[in-house]
Amino acid sequence: SHRIKIGAPVLSIDDKIWVTDQPGGNGVLEPGENGLVRLIVHNKGHAGLDSVYHQISIEAGASYLNLTDSTAISYGLQPADHDTLTFSIAAKPSTPMGTSILINLKSAGGQRGQYQVSASRDFEIGQPTSYHINQADTVRTCYALFYDSGGPTGPYSNDENHSITFLPEGPGAALEVEFNSFEVEDNYDWLRIYDGTHEEDQIGIYDSGNPPGTVMAENPDGALTFKFFSDFSITKAGWEARLRCVSR
């Protein structure tokens, strides 16, 4: 036989994490700044909890971030209700731009703490510089956003033929690119990605029917080269991609 408990609370943690600097800043946590991290805990069950205890910890990146406070309490978390938790943090001045931080939140309620949930969420410190494929020939970076010529809000144009090469800023690193979105006209417009600083070792050719996903440089320079072509008609939204350095 099975026991079914009716009317129990069910805790869950929102997928999104909000990280900002202190009020009055530019909204981005930069190296050397104090800031706030916000997470939302939901009660998706059918019974309330008088109190829920929360604790955050740093799973990755602890050498670059301090937790000014790490605990919080929610009172009277009713069914279909939620609570926004705010914790104070401080990014150390030596933190490299683009450092990834992994935060873990554990929440527990009930007389014995039997209603529990735990989840990890990540964020990056600093505002990445943005580059469009038609803005430069060669760029050194370890943390950037990469767009088509239309940028984050517009489409690319007809009759484009642009290329750009990205190299890592430091030795012993390689660039990795992750495409968050990619919309390029099938069969007629395309983005080619090359492993290196020249258009020789092609990794692939991509359009909406074959999006690139995540690509990492394998060459000694750790570089990636991108070449985009569009024909005389029909344009699409283009792409947004995130560039970062990885150790080799």
XYZ file of C-alpha atoms in Angstrom:
248
model
C 0.000 0.000 0.000
C 1.057 3.604 -0.527
C 0.551 6.583 1.718
C -0.548 9.765 0.015
C -0.274 12.974 1.985
C -2.964 15.397 0.899
C -2.547 19.131 1.363
C 1.224 19.247 1.770
C 3.381 22.287 0.950
C 5.654 22.039 -2.085
C 8.593 24.431 -2.223
C 10.272 25.406 -5.491
C 12.918 27.930 -6.494
C 12.471 30.207 -9.497
C 14.776 29.526 -12.451
C 15.867 33.151 -12.648
C 18.430 34.901 -10.466
C 18.678 38.705 -10.210
C 22.046 40.284 -9.444
C 22.615 44.058 -9.247
C 24.989 46.561 -7.727
C 23.791 48.848 -4.947
C 20.923 51.304 -5.635
C 22.097 54.285 -7.661
C 24.582 52.269 -9.714
C 24.340 51.057 -13.309
C 22.536 47.850 -12.345
C 25.543 45.592 -13.036
C 27.752 44.056 -10.361
C 31.314 45.024 -11.283
C 34.620 43.949 -9.664
C 35.105 45.752 -6.358
C 31.421 46.581 -5.896
C 28.854 45.641 -3.265
C 25.601 44.298 -4.588
C 22.462 42.273 -4.080
C 21.366 38.836 -5.230
C 17.655 38.037 -5.351
C 15.965 34.649 -5.629
C 12.275 33.738 -5.486
C 10.922 30.769 -3.530
C 7.404 29.502 -4.317
C 4.957 27.355 -2.398
C 3.229 25.352 -5.130
C 1.540 22.939 -2.749
C -1.862 22.936 -1.055
C -0.874 23.872 2.501
C 0.945 26.814 4.012
C 4.127 27.000 6.062
C 4.463 29.189 9.141
C 8.153 29.693 8.475
C 10.732 28.686 5.864
C 14.468 28.975 6.511
C 16.786 29.802 3.624
C 20.544 29.654 3.258
C 22.758 30.460 0.286
C 26.319 29.352 -0.340
C 28.863 29.745 -3.117
C 29.505 26.523 -5.026
C 31.947 28.003 -7.560
C 33.805 31.325 -7.597
C 34.113 31.724 -3.815
C 37.576 33.264 -4.171
C 36.011 36.228 -6.000
C 32.797 36.835 -4.049
C 31.904 37.418 -0.400
C 28.486 36.788 1.116
C 27.694 39.658 3.482
C 24.661 37.734 4.698
C 23.651 34.194 3.823
C 20.412 33.410 5.674
C 16.811 34.562 5.515
C 13.385 33.527 6.864
C 9.989 33.581 5.141
C 6.955 33.830 7.419
C 3.495 32.618 6.447
C 4.273 31.202 3.000
C 0.803 30.227 1.819
C -0.215 28.022 -1.157
C 0.385 29.732 -4.528
C 2.382 32.412 -2.711
C 6.047 33.324 -3.093
C 8.738 35.265 -1.305
C 11.585 37.267 -2.844
C 14.802 36.717 -0.923
C 17.541 39.356 -0.959
C 21.131 38.693 0.092
C 24.040 41.145 0.235
C 27.193 40.257 -1.704
C 30.539 41.865 -2.541
C 32.710 41.209 -5.596
C 36.413 41.416 -4.835
C 38.441 44.072 -6.721
C 40.691 41.386 -8.233
C 37.769 39.599 -9.894
C 38.298 39.181 -13.665
C 35.477 40.508 -15.810
C 33.142 37.695 -16.797
C 33.917 35.501 -13.789
C 31.134 32.938 -13.384
C 29.661 32.509 -9.900
C 27.501 29.543 -8.916
C 25.145 30.154 -5.988
C 23.240 27.409 -4.164
C 20.031 28.100 -2.238
C 18.584 25.645 0.275
C 15.116 26.213 1.741
C 13.366 24.130 4.408
C 10.082 24.425 6.312
C 7.876 22.336 8.583
C 8.359 21.258 12.184
C 11.223 18.945 11.248
C 12.351 20.847 8.155
C 10.830 18.051 6.094
C 9.659 20.310 3.242
C 12.871 21.094 1.447
C 14.187 22.342 -1.859
C 17.681 23.099 -3.139
C 18.809 24.638 -6.417
C 21.890 26.246 -7.953
C 21.872 29.338 -10.151
C 24.782 31.052 -11.893
C 25.643 34.599 -12.935
C 28.650 36.527 -14.232
C 30.376 39.547 -12.758
C 30.695 42.603 -14.983
C 29.006 43.955 -18.086
C 30.339 42.329 -21.265
C 31.470 44.506 -24.164
C 29.342 44.077 -27.287
C 30.768 43.566 -30.777
C 28.969 43.454 -34.132
C 30.405 41.400 -36.959
C 30.828 44.532 -39.109
C 32.550 46.673 -36.445
C 36.106 45.328 -36.340
C 38.563 42.957 -38.007
C 40.332 41.531 -34.921
C 39.382 41.715 -31.249
C 41.116 40.409 -28.127
C 38.670 39.521 -25.375
C 37.792 36.982 -22.715
C 34.264 38.230 -22.083
C 31.982 39.687 -24.754
C 28.649 39.572 -26.492
C 28.769 39.006 -30.259
C 25.991 40.105 -32.618
C 25.143 40.293 -36.289
C 25.247 43.779 -37.861
C 21.737 44.568 -36.577
C 22.736 44.170 -32.948
C 20.363 43.001 -30.216
C 17.287 44.825 -31.538
C 17.443 44.800 -35.342
C 17.904 42.419 -38.278
C 21.002 42.169 -40.410
C 20.935 43.709 -43.916
C 20.928 42.377 -47.459
C 24.178 41.932 -49.409
C 26.456 41.579 -46.384
C 29.920 40.033 -46.472
C 31.726 40.552 -43.162
C 34.323 38.724 -41.104
C 35.815 39.141 -37.638
C 38.449 37.271 -35.613
C 38.428 36.964 -31.826
C 41.543 36.027 -29.829
C 41.811 35.354 -26.087
C 43.360 38.118 -23.976
C 45.783 35.913 -22.081
C 48.103 32.984 -22.783
C 47.002 29.409 -22.211
C 43.344 30.143 -22.934
C 40.955 29.359 -25.766
C 37.757 31.078 -26.776
C 34.386 29.406 -26.499
C 31.286 30.854 -28.147
C 27.756 29.987 -27.092
C 24.871 31.158 -29.264
C 21.867 32.229 -27.203
C 19.770 32.851 -30.321
C 20.329 32.286 -34.023
C 18.003 33.181 -36.911
C 19.567 33.290 -40.391
C 17.698 32.632 -43.647
C 17.914 28.941 -44.557
C 20.037 28.027 -47.598
C 20.652 31.615 -48.771
C 22.380 33.388 -45.859
C 25.038 31.745 -43.691
C 27.604 32.131 -40.933
C 30.879 30.230 -41.241
C 33.056 29.599 -38.177
C 36.775 28.844 -38.521
C 39.169 27.384 -35.974
C 41.935 30.001 -35.911
C 42.784 33.428 -37.304
C 42.358 32.534 -40.975
C 39.524 31.256 -43.132
C 41.097 27.828 -43.568
C 40.096 25.328 -40.890
C 36.318 25.557 -41.135
C 34.378 24.236 -38.168
C 30.990 24.582 -39.828
C 28.532 26.571 -41.909
C 25.299 27.570 -40.208
C 21.800 28.901 -40.884
C 18.483 28.567 -39.030
C 18.158 24.945 -40.094
C 21.591 24.186 -38.651
C 22.298 26.532 -35.714
C 25.812 26.516 -34.226
C 25.102 25.995 -30.505
C 28.427 26.047 -28.609
C 31.812 26.042 -30.379
C 35.302 26.032 -28.852
C 38.644 26.900 -30.449
C 41.132 24.025 -30.730
C 44.019 25.861 -32.434
C 47.214 26.987 -30.604
C 46.116 30.653 -30.627
C 42.737 29.834 -29.074
C 41.131 32.016 -31.751
C 37.825 31.875 -33.624
C 37.031 33.566 -36.933
C 33.500 34.298 -38.137
C 32.397 35.114 -41.693
C 28.822 36.150 -42.531
C 27.154 36.360 -45.930
C 23.613 37.471 -46.842
C 22.027 37.545 -50.294
C 19.979 40.302 -51.963
C 16.591 39.603 -50.289
C 14.980 38.535 -47.003
C 16.695 39.309 -43.719
C 16.261 37.719 -40.314
C 16.888 38.628 -36.679
C 20.486 37.355 -36.736
C 22.152 36.135 -33.550
C 23.337 36.827 -30.047
C 26.354 34.893 -28.806
C 28.479 34.988 -25.668
C 32.269 34.704 -25.896
C 34.378 33.589 -22.957
C 37.839 32.166 -22.295
C 38.317 28.616 -21.086
C 41.503 27.056 -19.754
C 43.342 24.435 -21.792
